[in-house]
């Protein structure tokens, strides 16, 4: 058979073969695109989960360490009390010494990131110190060594988490010590650590029967407080003191990834948990699904339209990936830790400890502070001298001091307020100072703005050419008059400020003016002022006065 137009059979076959090959290649590329997209989404989901697990683990560990540090401070304070009671001098009473030690240690305990109260108890479970505001109901004294953790108690705004520990044998009647953690401060700290959406931080008590009791939770709900449930947490803690698991939480019936850490140092009943809801955890990943689908369609369309469109689609995909990574980096940069900087210094000013917040304040990681003084770290000479003098006074007097100073941090000059106080240490140990610093730059700016505003108002009032006065609406006593008032009406400032508003009116008009003033609100037109009558009245009053 002949083919019209001079076409040849092998050319048609070649076209069919080429089209088939293109379709096969397009199909293979489509499969490759779909497979790649699926792999990318799987990788992103896995990476998102791993980052969430790592984040929740770090935060649970940090919260557990902070609580452990607070209890370690309480333990040092207890040993100091016991050591002091062993050295009672003639004429000293146990109650008086305990009251003095309680008052001395209260500023330090109140200044902790997790404030607490320490009370010595007698054999009847009642506080021994005279000024200790102990509970009305006697405490149940622990029967074994270690901390005995009670349930959260108290009314809203005055709740506490009680922990009791037996005292060392002594002849003074001190049977145990009670530590009460400020529940409101604990909840606030938990709340500041959690992610805004779907995050939760919980302090649990593990009971002997394997159940868990909620002592504090953020976000806080009254119904969860003291809730006791049997869940997977106790089993997980029994296998490992720290770890993570995913499960449907009994507290709020949400599927979460929960990291936990059991406290040490006799506080094994306490477990700190930090959870992220699975919906919130995967929300960002799910938000990428439409984008990923669009990218896949764009790539598939580019295959059919040609290399140019394919390259454009790949470029758009790369830009989207870059935007995603930029967004991830920004989110991780904005994640914050404890806002206050906490460091421990020895007598020579060397850093023995620095919390993670110091990196945000100075730009240096905590490990860079180990064993170094402020001068070694590059602090300006003026601040070094200021800190050296303050530390010398605190170590010499034993009294806490507050210090304000400017520091050129990574974000520019900032104004800081620090509380410097000696830490309780065993007899014979080298003393150390605990420094808690807070950035008060914004508060200082607000105070300066307020002072400027007040100065402007005062200048406007005092230099106004019109007579002006201010009186108290309750007593009608004049509180302030300007210079124009004194010049216009012939009074000195002291004479005017000794008078009440009704004194400017005749006896018969005073009740009416008082009643009128009581009803005034906002800007009110009070009528015409008869200055001649006013001057006649004042001349009469002056004649009576003299």
CSV table of C-alpha atoms in Angstrom, one decimal, residues 22-506:
chain,number,residue,atom,x,y,z
A,22,UNK,CA,7.1,10.0,26.0
A,23,UNK,CA,4.0,8.7,27.7
A,24,UNK,CA,6.1,6.1,29.4
A,25,UNK,CA,8.7,8.6,30.4
A,26,UNK,CA,6.0,11.0,31.6
A,27,UNK,CA,4.4,8.2,33.5
A,28,UNK,CA,7.7,7.3,35.1
A,29,UNK,CA,8.4,10.9,35.9
A,30,UNK,CA,4.9,11.3,37.3
A,31,UNK,CA,5.5,8.2,39.5
A,32,UNK,CA,8.9,9.6,40.5
A,33,UNK,CA,7.3,13.0,41.4
A,34,UNK,CA,4.5,11.3,43.4
A,35,UNK,CA,7.0,9.0,45.1
A,36,UNK,CA,9.3,12.0,45.9
A,37,UNK,CA,6.5,14.0,47.2
A,38,UNK,CA,5.3,11.1,49.4
A,39,UNK,CA,8.9,10.7,50.7
A,40,UNK,CA,9.2,14.4,51.4
A,41,UNK,CA,5.9,14.5,53.3
A,42,UNK,CA,6.9,11.4,55.3
A,43,UNK,CA,10.3,12.9,56.0
A,44,UNK,CA,8.7,16.2,57.1
A,45,UNK,CA,6.2,14.4,59.3
A,46,UNK,CA,9.0,12.3,60.9
A,47,UNK,CA,11.2,15.4,61.3
A,48,UNK,CA,8.4,17.4,62.8
A,49,UNK,CA,7.6,14.6,65.3
A,50,UNK,CA,11.3,14.2,66.2
A,51,UNK,CA,11.7,18.0,66.8
A,52,UNK,CA,8.5,18.0,68.9
A,53,UNK,CA,9.7,15.1,71.0
A,54,UNK,CA,13.1,16.7,71.4
A,55,UNK,CA,11.5,20.0,72.4
A,56,UNK,CA,9.1,18.5,74.8
A,57,UNK,CA,11.9,16.4,76.3
A,58,UNK,CA,14.1,19.4,76.9
A,59,UNK,CA,11.3,21.4,78.4
A,60,UNK,CA,10.2,18.6,80.7
A,61,UNK,CA,13.8,18.2,81.8
A,62,UNK,CA,14.3,21.9,82.4
A,63,UNK,CA,11.1,22.2,84.4
A,64,UNK,CA,12.1,19.1,86.5
A,65,UNK,CA,15.6,20.6,87.0
A,66,UNK,CA,14.1,23.9,88.2
A,67,UNK,CA,11.9,22.1,90.7
A,68,UNK,CA,14.8,20.0,91.8
A,69,UNK,CA,17.0,23.1,92.3
A,70,UNK,CA,14.2,24.8,94.3
A,71,UNK,CA,14.0,21.7,96.6
A,72,UNK,CA,17.8,21.5,96.8
A,73,UNK,CA,17.7,25.1,98.1
A,74,UNK,CA,15.0,24.0,100.6
A,75,UNK,CA,17.2,21.1,101.7
A,76,UNK,CA,20.1,23.4,102.3
A,77,UNK,CA,17.9,25.7,104.4
A,78,UNK,CA,16.7,22.7,106.4
A,79,UNK,CA,20.3,21.6,107.2
A,80,UNK,CA,21.1,25.1,108.2
A,81,UNK,CA,18.2,25.1,110.6
A,82,UNK,CA,19.3,21.8,112.1
A,83,UNK,CA,22.9,23.0,112.4
A,84,UNK,CA,21.8,26.2,114.1
A,85,UNK,CA,19.6,24.3,116.6
A,86,UNK,CA,22.6,22.2,117.6
A,87,UNK,CA,24.3,25.3,118.8
A,88,UNK,CA,21.6,26.9,120.9
A,89,UNK,CA,23.2,29.3,123.4
A,90,UNK,CA,21.9,29.8,126.9
A,91,UNK,CA,18.9,32.0,127.0
A,92,UNK,CA,18.0,31.2,123.4
A,93,UNK,CA,14.7,29.4,122.6
A,94,UNK,CA,14.1,27.0,119.8
A,95,UNK,CA,11.0,28.9,118.7
A,96,UNK,CA,12.9,32.2,118.6
A,97,UNK,CA,15.8,30.7,116.7
A,98,UNK,CA,13.5,29.1,114.2
A,99,UNK,CA,11.5,32.3,113.7
A,100,UNK,CA,14.7,34.3,113.1
A,101,UNK,CA,16.0,31.7,110.6
A,102,UNK,CA,12.6,31.7,108.8
A,103,UNK,CA,12.6,35.4,108.5
A,104,UNK,CA,16.2,35.5,107.4
A,105,UNK,CA,15.7,32.8,104.7
A,106,UNK,CA,12.3,34.1,103.4
A,107,UNK,CA,13.7,36.7,100.9
A,108,UNK,CA,15.9,34.0,99.2
A,109,UNK,CA,13.1,31.4,99.1
A,110,UNK,CA,10.6,34.0,97.8
A,111,UNK,CA,13.1,35.1,95.1
A,112,UNK,CA,13.4,31.6,93.6
A,113,UNK,CA,11.9,31.0,90.2
A,114,UNK,CA,9.6,28.6,92.0
A,115,UNK,CA,9.0,30.3,95.4
A,116,UNK,CA,8.5,28.1,98.4
A,117,UNK,CA,7.9,28.3,102.2
A,118,UNK,CA,9.9,26.2,104.8
A,119,UNK,CA,8.3,25.4,108.2
A,120,UNK,CA,9.7,23.2,111.0
A,121,UNK,CA,7.1,20.9,112.5
A,122,UNK,CA,6.9,19.3,116.0
A,123,UNK,CA,5.8,15.8,116.9
A,124,UNK,CA,2.2,16.9,116.8
A,125,UNK,CA,2.5,18.1,113.2
A,126,UNK,CA,2.1,21.7,114.1
A,127,UNK,CA,4.6,24.5,113.2
A,128,UNK,CA,7.3,25.2,115.9
A,129,UNK,CA,8.2,28.8,114.9
A,130,UNK,CA,6.3,31.6,116.6
A,131,UNK,CA,5.7,33.6,113.5
A,132,UNK,CA,5.1,30.6,111.1
A,133,UNK,CA,1.6,30.9,109.6
A,134,UNK,CA,1.2,27.1,109.5
A,135,UNK,CA,-1.9,25.2,108.6
A,136,UNK,CA,-4.7,24.8,111.1
A,137,UNK,CA,-4.9,21.0,110.7
A,138,UNK,CA,-1.8,19.1,112.0
A,139,UNK,CA,0.4,17.6,109.2
A,140,UNK,CA,0.7,13.9,108.9
A,141,UNK,CA,4.3,13.3,109.6
A,142,UNK,CA,6.3,11.0,107.2
A,143,UNK,CA,7.0,7.5,108.4
A,144,UNK,CA,10.0,6.9,106.1
A,145,UNK,CA,13.0,8.9,104.9
A,146,UNK,CA,12.7,11.0,101.7
A,147,UNK,CA,10.1,13.5,100.7
A,148,UNK,CA,6.4,12.7,101.2
A,149,UNK,CA,4.4,14.6,98.6
A,150,UNK,CA,0.9,15.7,99.5
A,151,UNK,CA,-2.0,16.8,97.4
A,152,UNK,CA,-2.4,20.4,96.3
A,153,UNK,CA,-4.4,22.3,98.9
A,154,UNK,CA,-5.8,25.7,99.7
A,155,UNK,CA,-8.2,28.1,98.2
A,156,UNK,CA,-7.7,29.7,94.7
A,157,UNK,CA,-4.9,32.3,94.9
A,158,UNK,CA,-3.5,30.7,98.1
A,159,UNK,CA,-2.8,27.1,97.0
A,160,UNK,CA,0.3,25.2,97.7
A,161,UNK,CA,1.8,21.8,97.1
A,162,UNK,CA,3.0,20.4,100.4
A,163,UNK,CA,6.1,18.2,100.7
A,164,UNK,CA,7.2,16.8,104.1
A,165,UNK,CA,10.5,15.3,105.2
A,166,UNK,CA,11.6,13.8,108.4
A,167,UNK,CA,14.2,15.8,110.4
A,168,UNK,CA,17.4,14.3,111.6
A,169,UNK,CA,17.2,13.0,115.2
A,170,UNK,CA,17.5,15.9,117.6
A,171,UNK,CA,16.6,16.8,121.3
A,172,UNK,CA,14.7,19.9,120.3
A,173,UNK,CA,11.4,18.4,119.2
A,174,UNK,CA,11.8,19.1,115.5
A,175,UNK,CA,10.1,16.1,113.9
A,176,UNK,CA,9.9,17.1,110.3
A,177,UNK,CA,10.1,19.9,107.8
A,178,UNK,CA,7.3,21.1,105.6
A,179,UNK,CA,8.0,22.7,102.2
A,180,UNK,CA,5.0,24.4,100.5
A,181,UNK,CA,5.5,25.2,96.8
A,182,UNK,CA,3.6,28.3,95.7
A,183,UNK,CA,1.0,26.7,93.4
A,184,UNK,CA,0.2,29.9,91.5
A,185,UNK,CA,3.9,30.5,90.7
A,186,UNK,CA,4.3,26.8,89.7
A,187,UNK,CA,1.3,27.0,87.3
A,188,UNK,CA,2.6,30.3,85.9
A,189,UNK,CA,6.0,28.7,85.2
A,190,UNK,CA,4.4,25.7,83.6
A,191,UNK,CA,2.3,28.0,81.5
A,192,UNK,CA,5.2,30.1,80.3
A,193,UNK,CA,7.0,27.0,79.1
A,194,UNK,CA,4.3,25.5,77.0
A,195,UNK,CA,3.5,26.0,73.3
A,196,UNK,CA,0.5,28.4,72.9
A,197,UNK,CA,-1.6,25.9,70.9
A,198,UNK,CA,-2.0,22.3,72.1
A,199,UNK,CA,0.8,22.4,74.6
A,200,UNK,CA,0.4,21.3,78.2
A,201,UNK,CA,2.8,21.0,81.2
A,202,UNK,CA,1.9,18.9,84.2
A,203,UNK,CA,3.4,18.0,87.6
A,204,UNK,CA,2.2,14.5,88.6
A,205,UNK,CA,2.5,12.5,91.7
A,206,UNK,CA,3.0,8.8,91.2
A,207,UNK,CA,1.1,6.8,93.8
A,208,UNK,CA,2.1,3.3,95.1
A,209,UNK,CA,-0.8,1.6,93.3
A,210,UNK,CA,0.4,2.9,89.9
A,211,UNK,CA,-2.1,5.8,89.6
A,212,UNK,CA,-1.1,9.4,88.9
A,213,UNK,CA,-2.5,12.5,90.6
A,214,UNK,CA,-2.4,16.0,89.0
A,215,UNK,CA,-0.7,18.5,91.4
A,216,UNK,CA,-0.4,21.4,88.9
A,217,UNK,CA,-1.2,21.8,85.2
A,218,UNK,CA,-1.0,24.5,82.5
A,219,UNK,CA,-3.4,25.4,81.1
A,220,UNK,CA,-5.1,25.3,84.5
A,221,UNK,CA,-8.6,24.0,85.1
A,222,UNK,CA,-10.2,23.5,88.5
A,223,UNK,CA,-11.6,20.1,87.4
A,224,UNK,CA,-8.2,18.6,86.7
A,225,UNK,CA,-6.6,19.7,90.0
A,226,UNK,CA,-6.1,16.6,92.2
A,227,UNK,CA,-7.5,14.3,89.5
A,228,UNK,CA,-6.4,10.7,89.9
A,229,UNK,CA,-6.2,8.4,87.0
A,230,UNK,CA,-4.6,5.2,85.8
A,231,UNK,CA,-2.8,5.8,82.6
A,232,UNK,CA,0.3,4.8,80.7
A,233,UNK,CA,2.5,7.3,82.6
A,234,UNK,CA,3.2,5.2,85.6
A,235,UNK,CA,4.1,2.2,83.5
A,236,UNK,CA,6.5,4.3,81.4
A,237,UNK,CA,8.1,5.8,84.5
A,238,UNK,CA,8.6,2.3,85.9
A,239,UNK,CA,10.6,1.3,82.8
A,240,UNK,CA,12.7,4.5,82.6
A,241,UNK,CA,12.9,7.7,84.7
A,242,UNK,CA,12.7,9.8,81.5
A,243,UNK,CA,11.3,9.2,78.1
A,244,UNK,CA,8.3,9.8,75.9
A,245,UNK,CA,5.2,8.1,74.6
A,246,UNK,CA,2.1,8.9,72.5
A,247,UNK,CA,-1.3,8.1,73.8
A,248,UNK,CA,-4.8,9.4,74.4
A,249,UNK,CA,-4.5,11.5,77.6
A,250,UNK,CA,-7.1,10.8,80.3
A,251,UNK,CA,-7.1,14.4,81.5
A,252,UNK,CA,-8.5,16.1,78.5
A,253,UNK,CA,-9.2,13.2,76.1
A,254,UNK,CA,-6.6,14.4,73.5
A,255,UNK,CA,-4.0,12.4,71.7
A,256,UNK,CA,-0.6,13.7,72.8
A,257,UNK,CA,3.1,13.1,72.6
A,258,UNK,CA,4.2,13.4,76.2
A,259,UNK,CA,7.7,13.6,77.4
A,260,UNK,CA,8.4,13.0,81.1
A,261,UNK,CA,11.1,13.1,83.6
A,262,UNK,CA,11.1,11.7,87.1
A,263,UNK,CA,12.8,13.8,89.8
A,264,UNK,CA,15.6,12.5,91.8
A,265,UNK,CA,17.0,13.3,95.3
A,266,UNK,CA,14.2,11.7,97.2
A,267,UNK,CA,11.5,13.2,95.1
A,268,UNK,CA,10.8,10.1,93.0
A,269,UNK,CA,7.1,10.5,93.6
A,270,UNK,CA,7.1,13.6,91.4
A,271,UNK,CA,7.1,13.4,87.6
A,272,UNK,CA,7.2,16.4,85.3
A,273,UNK,CA,5.4,15.9,82.0
A,274,UNK,CA,5.3,18.1,78.9
A,275,UNK,CA,2.9,17.2,76.1
A,276,UNK,CA,2.1,18.5,72.7
A,277,UNK,CA,-1.3,17.6,71.2
A,278,UNK,CA,-1.0,15.5,68.0
A,279,UNK,CA,-3.4,17.8,66.2
A,280,UNK,CA,-1.2,20.8,67.0
A,281,UNK,CA,1.9,18.8,66.3
A,282,UNK,CA,0.8,17.8,62.8
A,283,UNK,CA,-1.1,21.0,62.1
A,284,UNK,CA,1.9,22.6,60.3
A,285,UNK,CA,2.5,19.4,58.4
A,286,UNK,CA,-1.1,19.1,57.4
A,287,UNK,CA,-1.0,22.7,56.2
A,288,UNK,CA,1.7,21.6,53.8
A,289,UNK,CA,-0.5,19.0,52.2
A,290,UNK,CA,-2.4,21.4,49.9
A,291,UNK,CA,0.9,23.1,49.0
A,292,UNK,CA,2.5,19.7,48.3
A,293,UNK,CA,-0.5,18.7,46.1
A,294,UNK,CA,-0.3,21.9,44.2
A,295,UNK,CA,3.4,21.5,43.7
A,296,UNK,CA,2.9,17.9,42.4
A,297,UNK,CA,0.2,19.1,40.0
A,298,UNK,CA,2.5,21.9,38.9
A,299,UNK,CA,5.3,19.5,38.3
A,300,UNK,CA,3.1,17.1,36.4
A,301,UNK,CA,1.8,19.9,34.2
A,302,UNK,CA,5.3,21.0,33.6
A,303,UNK,CA,6.2,17.6,32.3
A,304,UNK,CA,3.5,17.8,29.7
A,305,UNK,CA,4.1,21.4,28.8
A,306,UNK,CA,7.8,21.1,28.5
A,307,UNK,CA,11.1,21.6,30.3
A,308,UNK,CA,10.5,25.3,30.8
A,309,UNK,CA,7.4,24.9,32.8
A,310,UNK,CA,9.0,22.0,34.7
A,311,UNK,CA,11.9,24.2,35.6
A,312,UNK,CA,9.5,26.9,36.8
A,313,UNK,CA,7.6,24.4,38.9
A,314,UNK,CA,10.9,23.1,40.4
A,315,UNK,CA,11.9,26.7,41.2
A,316,UNK,CA,8.6,27.4,42.9
A,317,UNK,CA,9.0,24.2,44.9
A,318,UNK,CA,12.5,25.2,46.0
A,319,UNK,CA,11.3,28.6,47.0
A,320,UNK,CA,8.5,27.1,49.0
A,321,UNK,CA,11.0,24.8,50.8
A,322,UNK,CA,13.2,27.7,51.5
A,323,UNK,CA,10.3,29.7,52.9
A,324,UNK,CA,9.4,26.7,55.1
A,325,UNK,CA,12.9,26.4,56.5
A,326,UNK,CA,13.0,30.1,57.1
A,327,UNK,CA,9.7,29.9,59.0
A,328,UNK,CA,11.0,27.0,61.0
A,329,UNK,CA,14.2,28.9,62.0
A,330,UNK,CA,12.2,32.0,63.0
A,331,UNK,CA,9.9,29.9,65.1
A,332,UNK,CA,12.8,28.2,66.9
A,333,UNK,CA,14.5,31.6,67.4
A,334,UNK,CA,11.4,33.0,69.1
A,335,UNK,CA,11.2,30.1,71.5
A,336,UNK,CA,12.0,31.4,75.0
A,337,UNK,CA,13.2,30.0,78.2
A,338,UNK,CA,13.1,31.3,81.8
A,339,UNK,CA,13.0,35.1,81.4
A,340,UNK,CA,15.2,35.7,84.5
A,341,UNK,CA,18.9,35.2,84.4
A,342,UNK,CA,20.2,33.1,87.4
A,343,UNK,CA,23.9,32.7,88.2
A,344,UNK,CA,25.9,31.5,91.2
A,345,UNK,CA,29.2,33.2,92.1
A,346,UNK,CA,31.9,32.5,94.6
A,347,UNK,CA,33.7,35.0,96.7
A,348,UNK,CA,36.1,36.0,93.9
A,349,UNK,CA,33.2,36.5,91.5
A,350,UNK,CA,33.8,33.4,89.5
A,351,UNK,CA,30.7,31.8,87.9
A,352,UNK,CA,29.8,28.4,89.2
A,353,UNK,CA,26.5,28.1,87.5
A,354,UNK,CA,24.5,30.0,84.8
A,355,UNK,CA,21.0,29.1,83.5
A,356,UNK,CA,20.1,29.1,79.8
A,357,UNK,CA,18.6,32.5,79.9
A,358,UNK,CA,22.0,34.0,80.2
A,359,UNK,CA,22.7,33.3,76.5
A,360,UNK,CA,19.8,35.5,75.5
A,361,UNK,CA,21.1,38.3,77.8
A,362,UNK,CA,24.7,38.2,76.8
A,363,UNK,CA,25.0,36.1,73.6
A,364,UNK,CA,27.3,33.6,75.4
A,365,UNK,CA,26.2,30.0,76.1
A,366,UNK,CA,26.1,29.0,79.7
A,367,UNK,CA,29.2,26.8,79.4
A,368,UNK,CA,31.2,29.9,78.5
A,369,UNK,CA,30.6,31.3,82.0
A,370,UNK,CA,32.1,28.3,83.9
A,371,UNK,CA,34.9,29.5,86.2
A,372,UNK,CA,35.1,33.0,84.7
A,373,UNK,CA,34.6,36.4,86.3
A,374,UNK,CA,32.7,39.3,84.8
A,375,UNK,CA,35.9,40.8,83.7
A,376,UNK,CA,37.0,37.6,82.0
A,377,UNK,CA,33.7,37.7,80.1
A,378,UNK,CA,34.3,41.2,78.7
A,379,UNK,CA,31.9,43.2,80.9
A,380,UNK,CA,32.7,46.9,80.8
A,381,UNK,CA,35.1,48.2,83.6
A,382,UNK,CA,32.4,50.4,85.2
A,383,UNK,CA,30.0,47.4,85.6
A,384,UNK,CA,32.9,45.2,86.8
A,385,UNK,CA,33.7,47.7,89.6
A,386,UNK,CA,30.0,48.0,90.5
A,387,UNK,CA,29.6,44.2,90.8
A,388,UNK,CA,32.9,43.7,92.7
A,389,UNK,CA,31.9,46.3,95.3
A,390,UNK,CA,28.4,44.8,95.6
A,391,UNK,CA,29.7,41.2,96.0
A,392,UNK,CA,32.2,42.4,98.6
A,393,UNK,CA,29.4,44.0,100.7
A,394,UNK,CA,27.1,41.0,100.4
A,395,UNK,CA,29.9,38.5,101.4
A,396,UNK,CA,31.0,40.8,104.3
A,397,UNK,CA,27.5,41.6,105.7
A,398,UNK,CA,25.5,38.6,104.7
A,399,UNK,CA,22.6,40.9,103.8
A,400,UNK,CA,21.0,40.7,100.3
A,401,UNK,CA,21.3,43.7,98.0
A,402,UNK,CA,19.6,44.9,94.9
A,403,UNK,CA,21.7,46.2,92.1
A,404,UNK,CA,20.7,48.1,88.9
A,405,UNK,CA,23.1,48.4,86.0
A,406,UNK,CA,23.2,48.8,82.2
A,407,UNK,CA,24.7,46.1,80.1
A,408,UNK,CA,25.4,46.2,76.3
A,409,UNK,CA,23.7,42.9,75.4
A,410,UNK,CA,23.2,41.3,72.0
A,411,UNK,CA,20.0,43.4,71.5
A,412,UNK,CA,21.7,46.7,72.5
A,413,UNK,CA,22.0,48.4,75.9
A,414,UNK,CA,19.6,47.0,78.4
A,415,UNK,CA,18.8,47.9,82.0
A,416,UNK,CA,18.9,45.1,84.6
A,417,UNK,CA,17.8,44.7,88.2
A,418,UNK,CA,19.6,42.0,90.2
A,419,UNK,CA,19.0,40.5,93.6
A,420,UNK,CA,22.3,39.3,95.2
A,421,UNK,CA,22.0,37.1,98.2
A,422,UNK,CA,24.2,34.6,100.0
A,423,UNK,CA,23.1,31.0,99.7
A,424,UNK,CA,22.8,28.8,102.8
A,425,UNK,CA,25.8,26.5,103.0
A,426,UNK,CA,26.9,23.9,105.5
A,427,UNK,CA,29.3,25.0,108.2
A,428,UNK,CA,32.8,25.2,106.9
A,429,UNK,CA,31.8,25.3,103.2
A,430,UNK,CA,32.9,28.1,101.0
A,431,UNK,CA,30.1,30.7,100.7
A,432,UNK,CA,28.4,31.4,97.4
A,433,UNK,CA,26.1,34.1,96.2
A,434,UNK,CA,22.9,33.6,94.2
A,435,UNK,CA,22.2,36.4,91.6
A,436,UNK,CA,18.7,36.7,90.0
A,437,UNK,CA,18.6,39.3,87.3
A,438,UNK,CA,15.6,40.7,85.4
A,439,UNK,CA,15.5,42.9,82.3
A,440,UNK,CA,13.6,46.1,83.4
A,441,UNK,CA,14.4,48.2,80.4
A,442,UNK,CA,10.7,48.6,79.4
A,443,UNK,CA,9.6,49.3,82.9
A,444,UNK,CA,12.3,52.0,83.3
A,445,UNK,CA,11.3,53.6,80.0
A,446,UNK,CA,7.7,53.7,81.1
A,447,UNK,CA,8.7,55.3,84.4
A,448,UNK,CA,10.7,58.0,82.6
A,449,UNK,CA,7.9,58.7,80.2
A,450,UNK,CA,5.5,59.0,83.2
A,451,UNK,CA,7.9,61.5,84.9
A,452,UNK,CA,8.1,63.6,81.8
A,453,UNK,CA,4.4,63.6,81.4
A,454,UNK,CA,3.9,64.7,85.0
A,455,UNK,CA,6.5,67.4,84.6
A,456,UNK,CA,4.7,68.7,81.5
A,457,UNK,CA,1.4,68.7,83.3
A,458,UNK,CA,2.8,70.5,86.3
A,459,UNK,CA,4.5,73.1,84.0
A,460,UNK,CA,1.2,73.6,82.2
A,461,UNK,CA,-0.7,74.0,85.5
A,462,UNK,CA,1.8,76.2,87.3
A,463,UNK,CA,2.6,78.6,84.4
A,464,UNK,CA,-0.9,78.9,83.0
A,465,UNK,CA,-1.8,82.6,82.9
A,466,UNK,CA,-5.4,81.8,84.0
A,467,UNK,CA,-6.1,81.3,87.7
A,468,UNK,CA,-6.4,77.5,88.3
A,469,UNK,CA,-6.9,75.4,91.4
A,470,UNK,CA,-7.4,71.7,92.2
A,471,UNK,CA,-9.6,70.5,95.1
A,472,UNK,CA,-10.5,67.1,96.6
A,473,UNK,CA,-14.0,66.1,95.6
A,474,UNK,CA,-14.5,64.3,98.9
A,475,UNK,CA,-13.4,66.9,101.4
A,476,UNK,CA,-13.5,69.9,99.0
A,477,UNK,CA,-10.1,70.9,100.4
A,478,UNK,CA,-7.8,72.9,98.0
A,479,UNK,CA,-4.9,70.7,96.9
A,480,UNK,CA,-3.0,73.0,94.5
A,481,UNK,CA,-3.2,76.5,93.2
A,482,UNK,CA,-1.1,78.1,90.5
A,483,UNK,CA,0.9,81.4,90.5
A,484,UNK,CA,-1.9,83.2,88.5
A,485,UNK,CA,-4.4,82.3,91.3
A,486,UNK,CA,-2.2,83.8,94.0
A,487,UNK,CA,-1.5,87.0,92.0
A,488,UNK,CA,-5.1,87.4,90.9
A,489,UNK,CA,-6.8,86.8,94.3
A,490,UNK,CA,-4.1,88.0,96.6
A,491,UNK,CA,-3.5,84.8,98.6
A,492,UNK,CA,-0.3,83.1,99.2
A,493,UNK,CA,-0.1,79.4,98.3
A,494,UNK,CA,-0.1,78.4,102.0
A,495,UNK,CA,-3.2,80.5,102.7
A,496,UNK,CA,-5.1,79.1,99.7
A,497,UNK,CA,-4.2,75.5,100.6
A,498,UNK,CA,-5.6,76.0,104.1
A,499,UNK,CA,-9.1,76.7,102.7
A,500,UNK,CA,-11.9,74.6,101.4
A,501,UNK,CA,-14.0,75.3,98.3
A,502,UNK,CA,-17.1,76.5,100.3
A,503,UNK,CA,-14.9,79.1,102.1
A,504,UNK,CA,-15.1,81.2,98.9
A,505,UNK,CA,-18.9,81.5,99.1
A,506,UNK,CA,-21.3,83.3,101.6
